[in-house]
Coordinates of C-alpha atoms in Angstrom, one line a residue:
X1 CA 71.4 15.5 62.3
X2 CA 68.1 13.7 62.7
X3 CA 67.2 11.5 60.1
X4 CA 63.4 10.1 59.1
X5 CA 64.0 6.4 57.5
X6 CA 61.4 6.5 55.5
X7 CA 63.4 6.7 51.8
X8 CA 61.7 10.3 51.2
X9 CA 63.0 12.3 48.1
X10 CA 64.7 15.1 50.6
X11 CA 66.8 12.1 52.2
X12 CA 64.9 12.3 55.1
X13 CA 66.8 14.6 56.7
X14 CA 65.0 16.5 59.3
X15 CA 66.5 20.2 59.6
X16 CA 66.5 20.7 63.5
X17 CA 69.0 21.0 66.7
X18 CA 67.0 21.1 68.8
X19 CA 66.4 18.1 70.0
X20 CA 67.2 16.2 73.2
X21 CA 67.7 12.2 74.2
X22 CA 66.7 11.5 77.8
X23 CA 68.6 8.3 79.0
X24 CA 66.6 6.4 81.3
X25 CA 67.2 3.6 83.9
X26 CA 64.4 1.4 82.7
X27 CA 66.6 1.1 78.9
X28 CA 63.4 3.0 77.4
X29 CA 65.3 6.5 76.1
X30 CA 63.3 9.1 74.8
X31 CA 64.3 11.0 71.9
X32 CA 62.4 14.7 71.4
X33 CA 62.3 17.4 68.9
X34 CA 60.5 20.3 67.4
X35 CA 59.9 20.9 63.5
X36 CA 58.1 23.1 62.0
X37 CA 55.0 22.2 60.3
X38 CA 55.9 23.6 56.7
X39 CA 59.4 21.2 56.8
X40 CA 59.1 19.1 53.7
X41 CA 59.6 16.4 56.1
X42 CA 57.0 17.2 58.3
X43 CA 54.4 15.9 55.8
X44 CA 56.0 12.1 55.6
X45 CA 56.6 12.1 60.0
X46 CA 53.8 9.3 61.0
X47 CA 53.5 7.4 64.4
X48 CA 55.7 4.1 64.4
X49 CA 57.6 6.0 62.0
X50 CA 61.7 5.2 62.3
X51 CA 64.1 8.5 63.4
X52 CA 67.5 7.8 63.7
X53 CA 70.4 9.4 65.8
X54 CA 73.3 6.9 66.5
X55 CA 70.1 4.6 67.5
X56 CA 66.5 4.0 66.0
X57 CA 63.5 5.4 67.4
X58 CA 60.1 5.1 66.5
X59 CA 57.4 7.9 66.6
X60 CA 55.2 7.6 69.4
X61 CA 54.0 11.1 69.7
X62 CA 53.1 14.3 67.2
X63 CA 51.9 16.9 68.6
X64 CA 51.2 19.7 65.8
X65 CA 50.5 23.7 66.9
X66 CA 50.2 27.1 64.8
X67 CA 53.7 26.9 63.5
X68 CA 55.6 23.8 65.2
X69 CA 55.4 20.0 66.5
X70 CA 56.7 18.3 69.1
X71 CA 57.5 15.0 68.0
X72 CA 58.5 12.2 71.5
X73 CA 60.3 9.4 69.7
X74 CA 61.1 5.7 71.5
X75 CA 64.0 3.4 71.1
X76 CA 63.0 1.0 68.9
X77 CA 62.8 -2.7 71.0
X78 CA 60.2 -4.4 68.7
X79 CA 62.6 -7.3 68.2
X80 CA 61.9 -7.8 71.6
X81 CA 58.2 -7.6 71.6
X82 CA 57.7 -9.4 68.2
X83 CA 56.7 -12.8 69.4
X84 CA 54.5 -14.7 72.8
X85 CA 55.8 -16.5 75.0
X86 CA 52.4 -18.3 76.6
X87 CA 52.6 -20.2 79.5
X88 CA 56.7 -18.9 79.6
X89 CA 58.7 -19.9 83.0
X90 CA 62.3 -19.6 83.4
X91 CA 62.4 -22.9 85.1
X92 CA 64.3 -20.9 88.3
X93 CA 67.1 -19.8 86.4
X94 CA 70.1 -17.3 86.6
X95 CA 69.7 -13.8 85.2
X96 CA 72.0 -14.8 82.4
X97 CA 70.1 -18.2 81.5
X98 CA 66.8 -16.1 81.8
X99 CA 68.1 -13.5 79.0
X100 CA 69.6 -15.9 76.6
X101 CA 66.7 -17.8 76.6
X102 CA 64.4 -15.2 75.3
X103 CA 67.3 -13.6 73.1
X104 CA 65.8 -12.1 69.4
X105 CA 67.3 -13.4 66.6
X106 CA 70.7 -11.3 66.2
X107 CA 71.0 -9.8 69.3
X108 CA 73.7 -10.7 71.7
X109 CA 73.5 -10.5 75.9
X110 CA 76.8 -8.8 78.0
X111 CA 75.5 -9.2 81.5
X112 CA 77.8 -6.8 83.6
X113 CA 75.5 -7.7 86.8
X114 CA 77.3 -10.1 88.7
X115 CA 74.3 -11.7 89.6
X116 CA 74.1 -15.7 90.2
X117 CA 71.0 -16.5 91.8
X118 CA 68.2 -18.1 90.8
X119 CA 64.6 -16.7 90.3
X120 CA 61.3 -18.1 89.1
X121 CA 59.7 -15.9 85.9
X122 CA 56.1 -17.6 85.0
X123 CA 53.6 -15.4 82.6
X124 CA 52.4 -14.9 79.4
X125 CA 55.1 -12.7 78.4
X126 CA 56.7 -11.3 75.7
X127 CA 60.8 -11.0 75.5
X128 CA 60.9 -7.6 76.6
X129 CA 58.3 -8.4 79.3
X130 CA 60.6 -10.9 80.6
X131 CA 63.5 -8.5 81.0
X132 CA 61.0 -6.1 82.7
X133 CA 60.4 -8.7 85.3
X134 CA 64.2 -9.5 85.5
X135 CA 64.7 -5.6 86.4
X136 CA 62.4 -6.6 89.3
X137 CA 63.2 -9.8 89.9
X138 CA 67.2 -9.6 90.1
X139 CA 67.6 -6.3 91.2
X140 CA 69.0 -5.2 87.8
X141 CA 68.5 -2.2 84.9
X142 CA 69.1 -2.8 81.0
X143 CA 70.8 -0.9 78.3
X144 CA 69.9 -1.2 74.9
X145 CA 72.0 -0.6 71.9
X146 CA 69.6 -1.5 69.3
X147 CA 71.9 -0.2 65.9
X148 CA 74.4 -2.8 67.1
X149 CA 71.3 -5.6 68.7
X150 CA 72.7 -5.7 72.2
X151 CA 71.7 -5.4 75.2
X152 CA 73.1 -4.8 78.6
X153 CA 72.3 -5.2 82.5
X154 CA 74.2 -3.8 85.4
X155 CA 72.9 -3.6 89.2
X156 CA 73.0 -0.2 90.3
X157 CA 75.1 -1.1 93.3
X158 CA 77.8 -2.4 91.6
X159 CA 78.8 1.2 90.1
X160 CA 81.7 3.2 92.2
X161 CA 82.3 7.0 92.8
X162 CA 84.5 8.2 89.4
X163 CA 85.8 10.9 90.8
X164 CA 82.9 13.5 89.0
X165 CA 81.6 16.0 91.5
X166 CA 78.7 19.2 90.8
X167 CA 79.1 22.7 93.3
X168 CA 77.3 26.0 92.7
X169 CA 81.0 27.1 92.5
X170 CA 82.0 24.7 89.2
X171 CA 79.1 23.3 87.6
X172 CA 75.6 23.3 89.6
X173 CA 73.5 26.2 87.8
X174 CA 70.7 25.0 89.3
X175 CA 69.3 22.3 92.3
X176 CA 65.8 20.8 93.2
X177 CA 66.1 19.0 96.1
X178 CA 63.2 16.8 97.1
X179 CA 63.0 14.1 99.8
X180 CA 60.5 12.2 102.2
X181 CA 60.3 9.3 104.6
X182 CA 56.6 8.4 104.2
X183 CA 57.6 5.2 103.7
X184 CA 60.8 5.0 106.2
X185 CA 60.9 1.4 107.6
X186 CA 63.9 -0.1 110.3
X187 CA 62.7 -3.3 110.6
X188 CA 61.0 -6.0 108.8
X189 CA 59.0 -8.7 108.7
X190 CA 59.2 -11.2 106.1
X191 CA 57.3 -14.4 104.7
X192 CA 57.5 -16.5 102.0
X193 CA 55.0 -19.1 100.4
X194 CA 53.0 -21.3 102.8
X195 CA 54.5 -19.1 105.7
X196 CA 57.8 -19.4 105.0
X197 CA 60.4 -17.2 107.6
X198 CA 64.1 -17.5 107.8
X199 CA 64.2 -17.5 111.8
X200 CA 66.0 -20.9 111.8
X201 CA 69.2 -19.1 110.0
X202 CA 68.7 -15.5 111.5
X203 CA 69.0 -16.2 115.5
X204 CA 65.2 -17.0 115.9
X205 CA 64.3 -13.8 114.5
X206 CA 61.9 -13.9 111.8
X207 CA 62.8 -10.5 110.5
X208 CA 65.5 -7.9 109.9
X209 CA 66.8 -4.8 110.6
X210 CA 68.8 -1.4 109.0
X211 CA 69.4 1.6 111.4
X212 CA 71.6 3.1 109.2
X213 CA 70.1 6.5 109.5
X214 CA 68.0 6.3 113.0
X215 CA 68.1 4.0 115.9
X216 CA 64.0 4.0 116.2
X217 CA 62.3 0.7 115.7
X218 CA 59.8 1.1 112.4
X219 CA 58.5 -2.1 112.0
X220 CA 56.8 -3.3 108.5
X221 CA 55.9 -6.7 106.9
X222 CA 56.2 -8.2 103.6
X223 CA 54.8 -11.3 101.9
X224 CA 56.0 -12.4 98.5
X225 CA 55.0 -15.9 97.9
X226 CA 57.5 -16.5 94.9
X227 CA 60.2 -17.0 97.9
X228 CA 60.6 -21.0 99.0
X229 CA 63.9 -21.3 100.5
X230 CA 65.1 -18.9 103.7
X231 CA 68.4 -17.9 102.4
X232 CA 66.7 -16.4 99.3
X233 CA 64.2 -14.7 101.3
X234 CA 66.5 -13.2 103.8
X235 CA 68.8 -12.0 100.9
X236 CA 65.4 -10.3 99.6
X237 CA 64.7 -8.9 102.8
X238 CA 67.9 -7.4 103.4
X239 CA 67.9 -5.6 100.2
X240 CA 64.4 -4.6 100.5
X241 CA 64.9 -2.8 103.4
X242 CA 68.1 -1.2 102.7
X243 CA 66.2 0.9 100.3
X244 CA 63.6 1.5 102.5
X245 CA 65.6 2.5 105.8
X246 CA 66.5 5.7 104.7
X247 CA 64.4 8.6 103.3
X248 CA 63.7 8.3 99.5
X249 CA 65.8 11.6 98.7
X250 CA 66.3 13.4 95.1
X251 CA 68.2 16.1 93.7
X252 CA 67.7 17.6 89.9
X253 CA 70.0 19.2 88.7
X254 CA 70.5 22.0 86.1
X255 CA 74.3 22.2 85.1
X256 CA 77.2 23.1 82.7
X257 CA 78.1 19.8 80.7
X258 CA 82.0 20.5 81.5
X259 CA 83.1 17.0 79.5
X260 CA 81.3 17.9 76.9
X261 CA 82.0 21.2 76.2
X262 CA 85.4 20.6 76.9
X263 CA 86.6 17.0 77.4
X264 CA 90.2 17.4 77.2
X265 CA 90.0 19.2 80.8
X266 CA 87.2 18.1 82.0
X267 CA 87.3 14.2 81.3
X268 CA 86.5 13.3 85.0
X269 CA 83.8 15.4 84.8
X270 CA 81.8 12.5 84.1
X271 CA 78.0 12.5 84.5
X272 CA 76.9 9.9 82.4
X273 CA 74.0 7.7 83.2
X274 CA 74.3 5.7 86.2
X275 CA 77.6 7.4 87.6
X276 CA 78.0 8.0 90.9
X277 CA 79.2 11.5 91.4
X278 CA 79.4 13.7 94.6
X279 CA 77.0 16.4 95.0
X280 CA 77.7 19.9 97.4
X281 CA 75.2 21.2 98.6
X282 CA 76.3 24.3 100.0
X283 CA 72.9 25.5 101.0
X284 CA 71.9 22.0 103.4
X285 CA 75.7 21.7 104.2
X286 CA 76.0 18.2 102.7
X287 CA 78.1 16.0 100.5
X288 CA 76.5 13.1 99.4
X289 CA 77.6 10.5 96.9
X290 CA 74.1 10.0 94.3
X291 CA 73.6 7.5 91.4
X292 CA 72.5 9.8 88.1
X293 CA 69.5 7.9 87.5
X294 CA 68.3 9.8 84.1
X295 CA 70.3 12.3 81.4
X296 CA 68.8 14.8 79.4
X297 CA 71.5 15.4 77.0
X298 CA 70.6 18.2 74.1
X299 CA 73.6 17.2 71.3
X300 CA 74.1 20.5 70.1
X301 CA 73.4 22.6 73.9
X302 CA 75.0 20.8 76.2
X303 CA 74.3 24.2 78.3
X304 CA 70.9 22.8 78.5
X305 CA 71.9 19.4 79.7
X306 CA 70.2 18.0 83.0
X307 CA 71.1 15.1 85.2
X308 CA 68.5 13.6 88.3
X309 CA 70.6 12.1 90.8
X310 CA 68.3 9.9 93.2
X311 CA 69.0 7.4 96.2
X312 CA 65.5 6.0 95.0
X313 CA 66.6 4.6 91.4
X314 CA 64.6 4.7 89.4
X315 CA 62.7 8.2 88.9
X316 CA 58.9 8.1 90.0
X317 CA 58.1 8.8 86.3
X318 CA 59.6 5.6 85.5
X319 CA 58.2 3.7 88.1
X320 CA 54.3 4.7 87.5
X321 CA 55.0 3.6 84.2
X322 CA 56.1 0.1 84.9
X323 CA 53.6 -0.1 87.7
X324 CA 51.2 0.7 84.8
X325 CA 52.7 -1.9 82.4
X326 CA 52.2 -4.6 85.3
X327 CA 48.7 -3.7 86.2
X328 CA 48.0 -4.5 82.6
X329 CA 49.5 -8.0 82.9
X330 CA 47.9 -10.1 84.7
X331 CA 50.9 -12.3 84.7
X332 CA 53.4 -9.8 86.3
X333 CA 54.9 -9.8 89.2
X334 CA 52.4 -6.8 90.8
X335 CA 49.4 -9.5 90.4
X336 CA 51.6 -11.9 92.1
X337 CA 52.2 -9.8 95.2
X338 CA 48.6 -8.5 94.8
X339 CA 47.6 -12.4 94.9
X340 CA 49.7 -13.2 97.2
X341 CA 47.7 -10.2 99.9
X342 CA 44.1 -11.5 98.8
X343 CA 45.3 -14.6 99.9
X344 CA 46.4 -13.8 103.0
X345 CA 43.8 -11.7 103.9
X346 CA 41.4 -14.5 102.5
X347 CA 43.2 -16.2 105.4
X348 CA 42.5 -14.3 108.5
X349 CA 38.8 -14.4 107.4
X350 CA 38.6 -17.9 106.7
X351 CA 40.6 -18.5 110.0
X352 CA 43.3 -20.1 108.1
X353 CA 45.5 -17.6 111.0
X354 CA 43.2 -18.6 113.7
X355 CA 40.1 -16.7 114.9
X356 CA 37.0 -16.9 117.6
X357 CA 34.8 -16.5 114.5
X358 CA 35.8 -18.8 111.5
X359 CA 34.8 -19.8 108.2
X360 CA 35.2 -23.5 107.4
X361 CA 36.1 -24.9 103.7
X362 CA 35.4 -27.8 101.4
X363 CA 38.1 -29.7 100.1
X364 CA 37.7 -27.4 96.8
X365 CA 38.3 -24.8 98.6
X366 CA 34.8 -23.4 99.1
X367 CA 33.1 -22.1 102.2
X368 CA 30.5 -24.0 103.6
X369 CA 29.9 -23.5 107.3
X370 CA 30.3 -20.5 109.6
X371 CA 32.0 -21.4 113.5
X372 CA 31.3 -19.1 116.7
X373 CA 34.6 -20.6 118.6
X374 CA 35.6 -20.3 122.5
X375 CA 39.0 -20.5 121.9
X376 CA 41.1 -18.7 119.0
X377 CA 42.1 -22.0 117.3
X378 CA 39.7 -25.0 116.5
X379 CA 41.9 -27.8 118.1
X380 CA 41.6 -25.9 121.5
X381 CA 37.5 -24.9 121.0
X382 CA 35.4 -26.9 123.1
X383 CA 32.0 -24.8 122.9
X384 CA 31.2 -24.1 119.4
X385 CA 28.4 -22.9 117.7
X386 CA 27.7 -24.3 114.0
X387 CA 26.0 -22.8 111.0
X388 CA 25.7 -24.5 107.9
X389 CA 22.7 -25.0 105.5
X390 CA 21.4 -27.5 108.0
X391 CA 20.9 -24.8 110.4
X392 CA 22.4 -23.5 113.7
X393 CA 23.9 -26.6 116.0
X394 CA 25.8 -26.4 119.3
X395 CA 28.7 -28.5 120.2
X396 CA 30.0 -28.5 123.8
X397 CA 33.1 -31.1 123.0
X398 CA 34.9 -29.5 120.4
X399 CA 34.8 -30.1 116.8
X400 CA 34.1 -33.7 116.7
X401 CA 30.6 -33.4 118.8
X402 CA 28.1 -34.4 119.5
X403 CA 26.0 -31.4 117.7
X404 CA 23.0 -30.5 119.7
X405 CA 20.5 -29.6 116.6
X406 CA 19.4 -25.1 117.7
X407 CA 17.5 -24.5 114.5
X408 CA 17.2 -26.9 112.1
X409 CA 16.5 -25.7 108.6
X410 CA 13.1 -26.9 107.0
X411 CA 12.1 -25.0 103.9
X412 CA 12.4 -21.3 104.0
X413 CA 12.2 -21.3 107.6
X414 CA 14.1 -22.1 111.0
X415 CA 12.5 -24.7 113.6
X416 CA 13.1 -26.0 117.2
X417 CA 11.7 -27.9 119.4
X418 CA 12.9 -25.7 122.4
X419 CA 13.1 -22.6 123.0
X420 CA 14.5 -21.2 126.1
X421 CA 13.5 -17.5 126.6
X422 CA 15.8 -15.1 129.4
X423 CA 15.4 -12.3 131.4
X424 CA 16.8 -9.1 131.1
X425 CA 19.8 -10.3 132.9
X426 CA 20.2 -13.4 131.1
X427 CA 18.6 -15.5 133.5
X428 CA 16.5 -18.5 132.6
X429 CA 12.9 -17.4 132.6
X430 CA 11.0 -20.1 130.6
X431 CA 11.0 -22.5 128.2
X432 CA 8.7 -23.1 125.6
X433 CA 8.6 -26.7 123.8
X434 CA 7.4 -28.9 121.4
X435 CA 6.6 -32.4 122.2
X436 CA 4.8 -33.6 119.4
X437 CA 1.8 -33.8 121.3
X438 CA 1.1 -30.1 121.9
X439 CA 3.0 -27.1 123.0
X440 CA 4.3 -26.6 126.8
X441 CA 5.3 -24.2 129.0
X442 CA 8.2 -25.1 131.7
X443 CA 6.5 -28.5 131.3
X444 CA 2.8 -27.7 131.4
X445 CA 0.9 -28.0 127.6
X446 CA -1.2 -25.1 127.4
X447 CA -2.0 -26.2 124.0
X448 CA -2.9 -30.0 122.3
X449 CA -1.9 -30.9 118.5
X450 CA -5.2 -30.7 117.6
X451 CA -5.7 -27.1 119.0
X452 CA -3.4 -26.0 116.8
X453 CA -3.2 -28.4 114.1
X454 CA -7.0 -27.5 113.7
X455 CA -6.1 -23.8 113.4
X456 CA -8.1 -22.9 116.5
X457 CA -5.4 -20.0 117.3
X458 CA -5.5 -18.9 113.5
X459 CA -7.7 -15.6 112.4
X460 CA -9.5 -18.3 110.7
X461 CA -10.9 -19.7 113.1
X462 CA -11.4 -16.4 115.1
X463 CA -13.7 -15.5 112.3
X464 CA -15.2 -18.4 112.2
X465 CA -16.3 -17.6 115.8
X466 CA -17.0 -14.3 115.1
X467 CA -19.5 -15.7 112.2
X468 CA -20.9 -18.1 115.0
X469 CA -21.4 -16.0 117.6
X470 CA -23.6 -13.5 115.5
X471 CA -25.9 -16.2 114.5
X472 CA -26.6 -17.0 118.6
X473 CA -26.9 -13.5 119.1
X474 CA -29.9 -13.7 115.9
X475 CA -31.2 -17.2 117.7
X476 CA -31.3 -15.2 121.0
X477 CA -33.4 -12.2 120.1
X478 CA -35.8 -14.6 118.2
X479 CA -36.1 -16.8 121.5
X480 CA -36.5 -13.8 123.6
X481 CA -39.6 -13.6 121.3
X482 CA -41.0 -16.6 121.5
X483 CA -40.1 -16.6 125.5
X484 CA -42.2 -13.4 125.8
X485 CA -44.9 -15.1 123.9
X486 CA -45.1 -17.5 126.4
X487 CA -45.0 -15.6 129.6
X488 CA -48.1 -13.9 128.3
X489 CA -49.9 -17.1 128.1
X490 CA -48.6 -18.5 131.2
X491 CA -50.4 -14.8 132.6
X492 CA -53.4 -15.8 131.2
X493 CA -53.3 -19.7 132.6
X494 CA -52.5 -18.1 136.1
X495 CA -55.6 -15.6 135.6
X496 CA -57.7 -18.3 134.2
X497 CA -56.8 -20.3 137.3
X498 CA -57.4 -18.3 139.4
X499 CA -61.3 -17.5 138.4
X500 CA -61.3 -21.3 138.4
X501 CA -60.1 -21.3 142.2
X502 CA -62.8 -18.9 142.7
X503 CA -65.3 -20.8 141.1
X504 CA -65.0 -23.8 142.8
X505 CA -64.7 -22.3 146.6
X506 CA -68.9 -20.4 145.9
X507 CA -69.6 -24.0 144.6
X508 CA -68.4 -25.7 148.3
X509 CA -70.3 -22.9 150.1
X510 CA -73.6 -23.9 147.8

């Protein structure tokens, strides 16, 4: 019976069966129920609230109709999430000295993982967020048993067949099957910090391969920057791509809780979490050994009991969540990985990879100058062309120069003292210079400083002509006046002289 730990006059006793506790991989189980809305204990049900069967959970969900609730409960892990740890790092310790290092007061740590390496954990973490990036970290699940304060981790590999098998003909009432290779990889590349590969210990070969279910080649590659020795890294890459060299396949199955409805015949019958039982499939004519990777167990209808068995542990319900929980943290493993691809795609721009276009940095890191490169690396680059907030400079002897000044920067705008203009075929067709005495063409000035320092060739001074020239044309028509004035008079000299001519010739003949 369900009980509400709240010290209510009715005992807290919360009249329902029917109720079920899913058992999850990630340690997080789920305990739900339905209650009728006039239960007396209805009333007193609030979130964070404490319900207890064999373990604490706290109330993380009501959701209140007509007549009923639903009510989703969580195990309750706030001893583990009571305190920060800022600035945490493991120091690159074992799983064991990880765990016991963040242990809450009371609790004790059975590690059933076998694991012995050594992993770095840095982040602003609480307890429980370190375990959650030991899941990750050491390839490892939890189990919580927070009644007696202890907690447990196991790799999933570690678990053998027990004998438990499901068949349409014994158990199986019903089957989902579901599976994909979207993500179906046979070989792959990996690299730790600064580059890191394990060629030197892997026959020259700086990845790995797993054609355990095809012969084709699938290649992939994976960066994780957290890895700084080779035998670490090819340990990682080995079990990264054993999970990813076969096709992510899951059955769900509906079936008839033999153990539990009769466990004196059916104790092999077995399907508790994390067993690994064989499945028939009459239907696709296969029998396959699966992990059970989540339980639905209803206490009082074990009928109704499901079980997901997966070869992709854990369910993808559980992994949005975490993936969820590690976006939020900017500490997490995710944002390392996530860091760790900005960075190396900050690389390739930057030319950190090599490049015919690259993007130089200061010593802090920052850009500062833009290359146009011959050759894919620097050291080999003889011709280069340079632009920086001096301007655009040409190199013909690598790196090192001499820089032949293009277009020097000078205020808001570019200047040269050459230009060389081409044809339509890239041929040499002129050039146009500056030599600080006037402006030339293939050597000839067509135009002097003071031409153009004197703005000559500026609309200012073409309306200062235009102004000029309509004042001659005013001066003209006025002298045409005074020119016509003066041809008339010059008409009467001539006439004048002429009766004078006249004059004088009657005056000989007198």
């Amino acid at each position: 019976m369900l009980k509400l730990m709240d010290g209510t006059p009715e005992g807290g006793l919360i009249d329902t069966d029917d109720f079920y506790i899913t058992y999850k991989s990630n340690g997080l189980d789920e305990l739900v129920f339905s209650l009728s809305i006039y239960d007396p204990v209805y009333a007193s049900l609030r979130e964070e609230s404490v319900v207890e069967y064999e373990q604490p959970y706290l109330v993380k969900a009501i959701d209140g109709g007509g007549s009923t609730a639903k009510v989703k409960c969580q195990l309750n892990l706030d001893d583990w999430k009571a305190t920060l740890k800022a600035g945490y790092s493991n120091g690159s310790a074992t799983l064991r000295e990880t765990v016991e290092g963040v242990l809450p007061e009371g609790w004790i740590f059975d590690d059933q993982s076998g694991s012995v390496i050594r992993r770095t954990i840095e982040g602003d973490y609480t307890p429980y967020d370190v375990l959650s990036a030991c899941m990750d970290t050491y390839s490892v699940v939890f189990r919580f048993d927070a009644a007696g304060k202890k907690a447990a981790a196991y790799t999933l590999a570690n678990f053998e067949p027990n004998g438990a098998f499901a068949s349409r003909d014994l158990n199986l009432k019903e089957i989902n099957y579901k599976g994909k290779s979207s993500s179906f990889v046979t070989r792959l590349y990996a690299y730790g910090k600064d580059g890191l590969t394990f060629a030197d210990i892997n026959e020259g070969k700086p990845y790995v391969d797993n054609h355990m279910y095809s012969d084709k080649v699938i290649c992939s590659i994976w960066e994780d920057d957290r890895y700084t020795d080779p035998e670490s890294l090819l340990a990682a890459a080995n079990e990264r791509l054993a999970g990813m060299a076969v096709p992510e396949r899951s059955y769900e199955c509906s079936l008839l809780d033999l153990k539990a409805a009769d466990p004196g015949l059916y104790e092999f019958q077995d399907f508790g979490l994390f067993s690994v039982v064989r499945l028939i499939d009459d239907v696709r004519g296969e029998s396959v050994l699966y992990q059970v990777v989540e339980r639905q167990e209803y206490p009082y209808y074990p009928e109704k009991n499901t079980v997901t068995l997966s070869s992709t542990a854990p369910t993808i319900q559980d992994t949005v969540k975490s993936l969820s929980d590690a976006i939020g943290n900017q500490s997490s493993g995710f944002w390392t990985i996530v860091k760790t691809a900005i960075d190396s795609g900050a690389s390739w721009v930057s030319g950190g990879r090599g490049g015919y276009v690259q993007i130089r940095q200061d010593a802090n890191g920052m850009p500062v100058e833009l290359l146009a490169l011959d050759a894919p690396a620097l050291a080999d680059a003889r011709r280069i062309i340079r632009l920086d907030m001096s301007g655009v400079a040409m190199s013909h002897d690598g790196y090192d120069g001499p820089w032949r000044m293009i277009f020097p920067i000078g205020g808001e705008y570019f200047a040269a003292t050459v230009l060389r203009l081409l044809d339509d075929e890239g041929n040499p067709a002129a050039e146009v210079g500056w030599d600080g005495v006037g402006i030339g063409i293939d050597g000839k000035r067509i135009a002097t400083e003071a031409y153009v320092s004197e703005g000559y060739a500026t609309k200012e001074a073409c309306k200062e002509l235009e102004s000029r020239c309509g004042e001659l044309e005013e001066a003209e028509a006025q002298w045409a006046e005074e020119i016509a004035g003066l041809k008339e008079q010059v008409g009467k000299l001539e006439e004048l002289t002429e009766d004078l001519r006249e004059r004088l010739e009657a005056l000989e003949q007198a």
